Structure formats: structure tokens, C-alpha cells
Amino acid sequence: MDELESLNHSRWECKYHVVFIPKCRRKTLYVQLRQYLGEVFRRLAEQKESRIEEGHLMPDHVHMMISIPPKYAVSQVVGFIKGKSAIHLARNYGEHRRNFVGQSFWARGYFVSTVGRDEEVIRNYIRNQEREDQRLEQMNLWR
């Protein structure tokens, strides 16, 4: 996207590459929930006036390129997305035996990097990450 966003008194283009993982890098959950998580993340980002430009759910982590207005801190938006998505997953797909609020779904912390002028490189990296991981896994089988 080459055009700038705007708020009342500013023009901006703030994009970030964000990666976070579930606790213990659980892989089994994504098999069933992968198709639903993308839409959940997009709706939550919109609540903070942000937009997920690119995203990919790997078996054990999440990659996204997200555009966040400068009036929000990156930590505030990512924390909101992680917290609310964990609650959503727990309520809709988790065990209904107890009042689980999702506090232990995502691992603490995340990776974030500013995108800057390398936007196309980051977009390609996110799109091709799963293929690259599979290729490296195949290479490790021969060791």
C-alpha cells in the first residue's frame, strides 16, 4: 500500500512484522482452529483501528504484518489481540468443564520488527514461511 493513512493531525504509515507462539508451541490446536483464527485476528485488529495487511498461521506460531496507528502502542494492540483471541478460543472451542478465560493459551511475549521500506520482502517471507519450514524439515531428515 503506497498511500498514507491519516488521523486528524497526522499522516502515517506504521507497519510491523509480529510473530508470537502458543504456550509450549502446541501444534495440535492449529489443525482444527487454523481457519477460524485469521478472521478472529482481523476483527480484533479492527477494534483497535488497526489492519492486518498480511498473515500466516504456521503449525506452531503466527506471523502477521499489521498496520497500527501511531496513537496506539504496538504492545497494546498485540496484547489485546493475543488476550481476546485466547478468550474467544477458550469459550468457543475449549473445554466447557470450567470457566476458562484463556489466560494460558499464548506464550508470554512476542517478536516485533518495523517494516519500513522492506514491505515486499516481509510480505514474501510471511507467504513462503511454511514452504521454507517444510523444506528445512525434509533436509533434516537426511541427517
Coordinates of C-alpha atoms in Angstrom, one line a residue:
M1 CA 0.0 0.0 0.0
D2 CA 1.7 3.2 -1.1
E3 CA -0.9 5.7 0.1
L4 CA -0.6 7.1 3.7
E5 CA -3.2 6.7 6.4
S6 CA -4.3 9.8 8.2
L7 CA -5.7 10.9 11.6
N8 CA -6.9 14.4 12.5
H9 CA -3.5 15.9 12.7
S10 CA -1.1 13.4 11.2
R11 CA -0.3 11.3 8.2
W12 CA 1.2 7.9 8.9
E13 CA 2.4 4.6 7.6
C14 CA 3.3 2.4 10.6
K15 CA 3.6 -1.3 9.7
Y16 CA 5.1 -4.0 11.9
H17 CA 6.1 -7.7 11.4
V18 CA 4.8 -9.5 14.5
V19 CA 5.4 -13.2 15.5
F20 CA 4.0 -14.9 18.6
I21 CA 3.6 -18.5 19.7
P22 CA 1.2 -20.6 21.7
K23 CA 2.4 -22.0 25.0
C24 CA 4.8 -24.9 24.6
R25 CA 4.4 -24.4 20.8
R26 CA 1.3 -26.6 20.7
K27 CA 0.8 -27.8 17.2
T28 CA -2.4 -29.9 17.6
L29 CA -4.7 -27.0 18.2
Y30 CA -4.0 -25.4 14.8
V31 CA -5.2 -28.3 12.9
Q32 CA -8.8 -27.6 13.9
L33 CA -8.7 -23.9 14.5
R34 CA -6.4 -22.5 11.8
Q35 CA -9.2 -21.5 9.5
Y36 CA -11.0 -19.5 12.3
L37 CA -8.1 -17.7 13.8
G38 CA -7.4 -15.4 10.8
E39 CA -10.9 -13.9 10.9
V40 CA -10.7 -13.6 14.7
F41 CA -7.4 -11.7 14.5
R42 CA -8.7 -9.4 11.8
R43 CA -11.9 -8.5 13.8
L44 CA -9.8 -7.8 16.9
A45 CA -7.3 -5.6 15.0
E46 CA -10.2 -3.5 13.6
Q47 CA -11.4 -2.8 17.2
K48 CA -8.0 -1.0 17.7
E49 CA -8.3 0.8 14.3
S50 CA -5.5 -1.5 13.0
R51 CA -5.4 -3.7 9.9
I52 CA -3.7 -7.0 9.3
E53 CA -2.0 -6.5 5.9
E54 CA -0.6 -10.0 5.6
G55 CA -0.8 -13.0 7.9
H56 CA 0.0 -16.7 8.0
L57 CA -0.8 -19.2 10.7
M58 CA 2.0 -21.8 11.0
P59 CA 1.5 -25.1 12.9
D60 CA 3.3 -23.6 15.9
H61 CA 3.4 -19.8 15.5
V62 CA 1.7 -16.8 14.0
H63 CA 3.2 -14.4 11.5
M64 CA 1.5 -11.1 10.7
M65 CA 2.2 -7.8 9.1
I66 CA 0.0 -5.3 10.9
S67 CA -0.7 -1.6 10.3
I68 CA -1.1 0.2 13.7
P69 CA -2.0 3.9 14.0
P70 CA 0.6 5.9 16.0
K71 CA -2.0 6.7 18.7
Y72 CA -1.7 3.0 19.9
A73 CA 1.4 1.3 21.2
V74 CA 2.4 -1.9 19.4
S75 CA 2.4 -3.7 22.8
Q76 CA -1.2 -2.5 23.5
V77 CA -2.5 -3.8 20.2
V78 CA -0.6 -7.1 20.2
G79 CA -1.6 -7.7 23.8
F80 CA -5.2 -7.0 23.0
I81 CA -5.2 -9.4 20.0
K82 CA -3.5 -12.2 22.0
G83 CA -5.7 -11.8 25.1
K84 CA -9.0 -11.5 23.4
S85 CA -8.3 -14.3 20.9
A86 CA -7.3 -16.6 23.7
I87 CA -10.6 -15.9 25.5
H88 CA -12.5 -16.4 22.2
L89 CA -10.8 -19.7 21.5
A90 CA -11.4 -20.9 25.1
R91 CA -15.0 -20.0 25.1
N92 CA -15.9 -21.4 21.6
Y93 CA -13.5 -24.3 21.2
G94 CA -12.1 -25.1 24.6
E95 CA -13.2 -27.4 27.3
H96 CA -16.5 -26.3 28.9
R97 CA -15.8 -28.0 32.2
R98 CA -14.7 -24.8 33.9
N99 CA -14.9 -21.1 33.4
F100 CA -11.7 -20.9 31.4
V101 CA -10.8 -17.4 30.3
G102 CA -7.9 -18.2 28.0
Q103 CA -5.1 -17.0 30.3
S104 CA -2.7 -19.8 29.3
F105 CA -3.1 -20.1 25.5
W106 CA -0.4 -17.8 24.1
A107 CA 3.1 -17.7 25.4
R108 CA 4.3 -14.5 27.0
G109 CA 5.9 -12.0 24.8
Y110 CA 6.3 -11.7 21.0
F111 CA 8.7 -10.6 18.3
V112 CA 8.1 -7.3 16.5
S113 CA 10.1 -5.5 13.8
T114 CA 9.3 -2.4 11.9
V115 CA 8.6 -3.0 8.2
G116 CA 9.8 0.3 6.8
R117 CA 10.7 0.1 3.1
D118 CA 11.2 -3.6 3.1
E119 CA 7.5 -4.3 2.9
E120 CA 7.5 -6.6 -0.1
V121 CA 10.4 -8.6 1.4
I122 CA 8.4 -9.1 4.6
R123 CA 5.2 -10.0 2.7
N124 CA 7.1 -12.7 0.7
Y125 CA 8.7 -14.0 3.9
I126 CA 5.3 -14.4 5.6
R127 CA 3.7 -16.0 2.5
N128 CA 6.6 -18.5 2.0
Q129 CA 7.5 -19.3 5.6
E130 CA 5.5 -22.6 5.7
R131 CA 7.0 -23.9 2.5
E132 CA 10.5 -23.0 3.7
D133 CA 10.0 -24.7 7.1
Q134 CA 8.8 -27.9 5.3
R135 CA 11.9 -27.8 3.0
L136 CA 14.2 -27.4 6.0
E137 CA 12.4 -30.3 7.8
Q138 CA 13.0 -32.5 4.8
M139 CA 16.7 -31.6 4.7
N140 CA 17.0 -32.5 8.4
L141 CA 15.6 -36.0 7.8
W142 CA 18.7 -36.9 5.9
R143 CA 21.0 -36.2 8.8

